């Protein structure tokens, strides 16, 4: 089990070096991070953007562009399309956002002809390392699926389970988060979804993980809260993956941790 | 403007001393906190619960019960009802939860004959003091209104505005939180609610506050995020009150701050 970003990094180092494409590279934070990863040998770099602007940003930040491939493109739409093309062509494996808005990049990724989308549902998974929790915590979906129904939530769980398996975490514990632990069919549809997902995992309809919910956040993460509330089970208090009820809850959770808390996120 | 719990405490000290009733007092954390507030002269205390159990908890914790009134009642239902009765009768002004579940206490509060509910909507307001934010931050509603419609959200804002006014905060800035800043009528009803609430405040339908939304959490609280995203206005980056889209988002926000962050909450 991976307990922090350091272990994650060493795992990445062990694998084959990935080629990373930075879409619209003329943005200082993104460029700095991508160059740092390349300098550490974690990735090879392909930069997409206005060559003059990229070189200006690099010069201004005192960054060495080295011999990285620089694919010329203008504006966020073209940069996004060009970056996605490189991934389709197998010339890169990892997509990173530079100055493009997330929406522009996602439009290119999801484009029905030139995009990357396979038959499955695409979802957004984030990870958090915090002193408040003894292991890495994954959470979905703060950025793509707005109001997933039960089937879409099952697909989001499956995507997350596949992703954490690549990090060596088998049979992860998935907490389906709501505001309470009781199923409230009349007023709280999120609790009904959670119950259905728990049973689907029990019946093998969602594989390779343990799923339990509804769990409020405290019972998902804290044994003490479970003891006080009398909530049991293998997942409660020990979640690896949090499935949030909808994009608002997920997005607010993510930004709360980023804004208020001393945590590392990706 | 109140910037922290210390100022809040000194404000409470200046007012007339309130009588606080602790429902089902045989619970150590609640009893300890209530006795500490009484010892500091902030409140007078009325304890409701099983007298023997209350005395045992006090003895076990080394707490002096002093001469506080102890109203006998058995079990959470009776304790809740008795505590609410004392408030109705004007023998106490503040209700505090001891060993009763929130649901049991709220049932007594909302009881149509013996409860405390007036004609308006009842909502739950919390406050947060964090080093990450330069002033007290209020948030509603993590515990009572499950999926408020636009009218209910307007009433929740009004309740919050009335409460913060009692703390000397006039014309508070209310951020209506969503996952994004753009209004998305097809897919994100929370953004439409936010737009409607903003306009209602502009038209004077919600008084004594500034309302803006939709704002993602980062733009509600951070000037820097607003600058990056190009979001303006008087509320953005400087919110006093966060209105959350529904109980899941609010509850998860609240518990995230409590679990991951070094913050003081009430």
Coordinates of C-alpha atoms in Angstrom, one line a residue, chain B residues 11-258:
Chain B
X11 CA -18.8 39.7 22.7
X12 CA -20.8 37.0 24.5
X13 CA -19.4 38.1 27.8
X14 CA -20.6 41.6 27.3
X15 CA -24.2 40.5 26.8
X16 CA -26.6 39.3 29.4
X17 CA -25.6 35.9 30.7
X18 CA -27.6 33.2 29.0
X19 CA -29.0 30.1 30.6
X20 CA -27.9 27.0 28.7
X21 CA -29.7 23.7 28.9
X22 CA -27.7 20.5 28.3
X23 CA -29.9 17.7 26.9
X24 CA -29.0 14.3 28.4
X25 CA -26.0 15.6 30.4
X26 CA -24.5 12.1 31.1
X27 CA -21.9 12.5 28.3
X28 CA -18.4 13.5 29.3
X29 CA -17.4 15.9 26.4
X30 CA -20.6 17.9 26.5
X31 CA -20.7 18.0 30.3
X32 CA -17.1 19.1 30.5
X33 CA -17.6 21.9 27.9
X34 CA -20.8 23.1 29.5
X35 CA -19.2 23.2 33.0
X36 CA -16.2 25.1 31.6
X37 CA -18.5 27.7 30.1
X38 CA -20.3 28.0 33.4
X39 CA -17.1 28.2 35.3
X40 CA -16.0 31.1 33.1
X41 CA -19.2 32.9 33.8
X42 CA -20.3 32.8 30.2
X43 CA -23.5 30.8 30.9
X44 CA -25.7 29.6 33.7
X45 CA -26.4 25.9 33.5
X46 CA -29.4 23.6 33.6
X47 CA -28.6 19.9 33.2
X48 CA -31.2 17.4 32.0
X49 CA -30.6 13.7 32.4
X50 CA -30.5 10.7 34.7
X51 CA -29.2 12.2 37.9
X52 CA -27.3 9.2 39.0
X53 CA -25.6 8.8 35.5
X54 CA -24.8 12.5 35.4
X55 CA -23.2 12.4 38.8
X56 CA -21.2 9.3 37.9
X57 CA -19.8 10.9 34.7
X58 CA -18.9 14.0 36.7
X59 CA -17.2 11.9 39.4
X60 CA -15.3 9.9 36.8
X61 CA -14.1 13.0 35.0
X62 CA -13.3 14.8 38.3
X63 CA -15.9 17.5 37.5
X64 CA -17.7 19.6 40.2
X65 CA -21.4 19.8 39.4
X66 CA -21.8 22.6 41.9
X67 CA -25.3 23.9 42.5
X68 CA -26.6 23.6 39.0
X69 CA -30.2 22.7 38.5
X70 CA -30.5 19.0 37.5
X71 CA -33.8 18.1 35.9
X72 CA -34.4 14.4 35.9
X73 CA -35.3 12.6 32.6
X74 CA -34.6 9.2 31.2
X75 CA -33.4 8.3 27.7
X76 CA -32.8 10.6 24.8
X77 CA -36.4 11.2 23.8
X78 CA -37.5 12.3 27.3
X79 CA -34.3 14.3 27.8
X80 CA -34.8 16.1 24.5
X81 CA -38.4 16.9 25.2
X82 CA -37.7 18.2 28.7
X83 CA -34.8 20.4 27.5
X84 CA -37.1 21.9 24.8
X85 CA -39.8 22.5 27.4
X86 CA -37.4 24.5 29.5
X87 CA -36.6 26.7 26.5
X88 CA -40.3 27.2 25.7
X89 CA -41.0 28.1 29.3
X90 CA -38.2 30.8 29.1
X91 CA -36.1 29.0 31.8
X92 CA -33.2 28.7 29.3
X93 CA -32.2 30.4 26.1
X94 CA -29.5 28.1 24.7
X95 CA -29.9 24.4 23.8
X96 CA -26.9 22.1 23.8
X97 CA -26.7 18.5 22.8
X98 CA -25.3 16.0 25.3
X99 CA -25.7 12.3 24.8
X100 CA -28.9 12.6 22.6
X101 CA -28.5 12.0 18.9
X102 CA -29.0 15.2 16.8
X103 CA -32.0 13.6 15.2
X104 CA -33.7 13.0 18.6
X105 CA -33.0 16.6 19.7
X106 CA -34.2 18.0 16.4
X107 CA -37.4 16.0 16.6
X108 CA -38.2 17.6 19.9
X109 CA -37.2 21.1 18.6
X110 CA -39.4 20.7 15.5
X111 CA -42.3 19.0 17.3
X112 CA -45.5 20.7 16.0
X113 CA -47.1 21.1 19.4
X114 CA -44.3 21.2 22.0
X115 CA -41.4 22.4 19.8
X116 CA -39.6 25.7 19.2
X117 CA -40.2 26.2 15.5
X118 CA -41.7 29.6 14.5
X119 CA -43.2 30.3 11.1
X120 CA -39.8 30.7 9.4
X121 CA -37.5 28.0 8.0
X122 CA -35.0 26.6 10.6
X123 CA -31.4 26.2 9.3
X124 CA -28.1 25.2 10.7
X125 CA -25.2 27.7 10.7
X126 CA -21.6 26.8 11.5
X127 CA -18.6 29.0 11.9
X128 CA -14.9 28.3 11.2
X129 CA -11.8 30.1 12.3
X130 CA -8.7 29.0 10.3
X131 CA -5.3 30.5 9.8
X132 CA -5.9 30.1 6.1
X133 CA -8.6 32.8 6.1
X134 CA -8.3 36.2 7.7
X135 CA -11.7 36.3 9.3
X136 CA -14.5 34.1 10.8
X137 CA -16.2 32.2 8.1
X138 CA -19.9 31.1 8.4
X139 CA -21.4 28.3 6.5
X140 CA -24.9 26.9 6.0
X141 CA -26.6 24.4 5.9
X142 CA -24.7 21.2 7.0
X143 CA -27.4 19.6 9.1
X144 CA -31.0 20.5 8.5
X145 CA -32.2 21.4 5.0
X146 CA -31.4 18.5 2.7
X147 CA -32.1 19.8 -0.8
X148 CA -33.3 23.4 -0.4
X149 CA -35.0 25.0 -3.4
X150 CA -34.3 28.7 -4.3
X151 CA -36.8 30.0 -1.8
X152 CA -35.5 27.8 1.0
X153 CA -31.9 28.9 0.1
X154 CA -33.0 32.6 0.3
X155 CA -34.5 31.9 3.8
X156 CA -31.2 30.1 4.8
X157 CA -29.3 33.2 3.7
X158 CA -31.7 35.5 5.7
X159 CA -31.3 33.3 8.8
X160 CA -27.5 33.5 8.5
X161 CA -27.5 37.3 7.9
X162 CA -29.7 37.8 11.0
X163 CA -27.3 35.6 13.1
X164 CA -24.1 37.4 12.0
X165 CA -25.8 40.8 12.5
X166 CA -26.1 39.8 16.2
X167 CA -22.3 39.4 16.1
X168 CA -21.9 42.9 14.8
X169 CA -21.3 42.0 11.2
X170 CA -23.5 44.2 9.0
X171 CA -23.9 43.7 5.2
X172 CA -22.1 40.3 5.1
X173 CA -20.8 39.0 1.8
X174 CA -22.6 35.8 0.9
X175 CA -21.0 33.4 -1.6
X176 CA -23.4 30.9 -3.2
X177 CA -21.0 28.0 -3.7
X178 CA -21.1 25.6 -6.7
X179 CA -18.4 23.7 -8.6
X180 CA -17.9 26.4 -11.2
X181 CA -18.4 30.1 -11.8
X182 CA -20.4 29.8 -15.1
X183 CA -24.2 29.4 -15.1
X184 CA -24.9 26.0 -16.6
X185 CA -28.7 25.7 -16.9
X186 CA -28.8 22.3 -18.5
X187 CA -26.6 20.3 -16.2
X188 CA -25.9 22.2 -13.0
X189 CA -29.1 23.4 -11.2
X190 CA -27.0 24.7 -8.3
X191 CA -25.5 27.4 -10.7
X192 CA -29.0 28.5 -11.7
X193 CA -30.1 28.8 -8.0
X194 CA -27.0 30.8 -7.4
X195 CA -27.7 33.3 -10.2
X196 CA -31.3 33.7 -9.0
X197 CA -30.2 34.3 -5.4
X198 CA -27.6 36.9 -6.6
X199 CA -30.3 38.8 -8.6
X200 CA -32.8 38.5 -5.7
X201 CA -30.3 40.3 -3.4
X202 CA -29.7 42.9 -6.1
X203 CA -33.4 43.5 -6.3
X204 CA -33.7 43.8 -2.5
X205 CA -35.6 40.5 -2.1
X206 CA -32.8 39.3 0.2
X207 CA -31.9 42.3 2.4
X208 CA -28.9 43.4 4.4
X209 CA -26.2 41.4 2.5
X210 CA -24.3 41.2 -0.7
X211 CA -24.9 37.9 -2.6
X212 CA -22.8 36.5 -5.4
X213 CA -22.7 33.1 -7.1
X214 CA -22.1 30.7 -8.6
X215 CA -18.6 30.7 -7.1
X216 CA -16.4 27.6 -6.7
X217 CA -14.9 27.5 -3.3
X218 CA -11.5 28.8 -4.4
X219 CA -13.1 31.9 -5.9
X220 CA -15.3 32.4 -2.8
X221 CA -12.3 32.6 -0.6
X222 CA -9.2 33.5 -2.5
X223 CA -8.3 36.7 -4.4
X224 CA -5.6 34.9 -6.2
X225 CA -8.0 32.2 -7.6
X226 CA -10.3 35.1 -8.7
X227 CA -7.4 36.8 -10.5
X228 CA -6.3 33.5 -12.2
X229 CA -9.9 32.8 -13.3
X230 CA -10.8 36.4 -14.1
X231 CA -13.7 36.5 -11.6
X232 CA -14.6 39.9 -10.1
X233 CA -17.2 41.4 -7.8
X234 CA -17.3 42.5 -4.1
X235 CA -18.0 39.0 -2.7
X236 CA -15.5 36.9 -4.6
X237 CA -12.4 36.2 -2.6
X238 CA -13.8 37.8 0.5
X239 CA -16.9 35.8 1.6
X240 CA -18.3 36.0 5.1
X241 CA -21.0 33.4 4.6
X242 CA -20.9 30.3 2.3
X243 CA -24.2 29.0 1.2
X244 CA -23.7 25.4 0.1
X245 CA -25.8 23.8 -2.7
X246 CA -27.2 21.0 -0.6
X247 CA -26.7 19.0 2.7
X248 CA -24.1 16.6 1.2
X249 CA -21.8 19.4 0.0
X250 CA -22.3 21.3 3.3
X251 CA -21.8 18.3 5.5
X252 CA -18.7 17.1 3.7
X253 CA -17.2 20.6 3.7
X254 CA -17.8 20.9 7.5
X255 CA -16.3 17.5 8.2
X256 CA -13.4 18.0 5.9
X257 CA -12.4 21.1 7.7
X258 CA -12.9 19.3 11.1

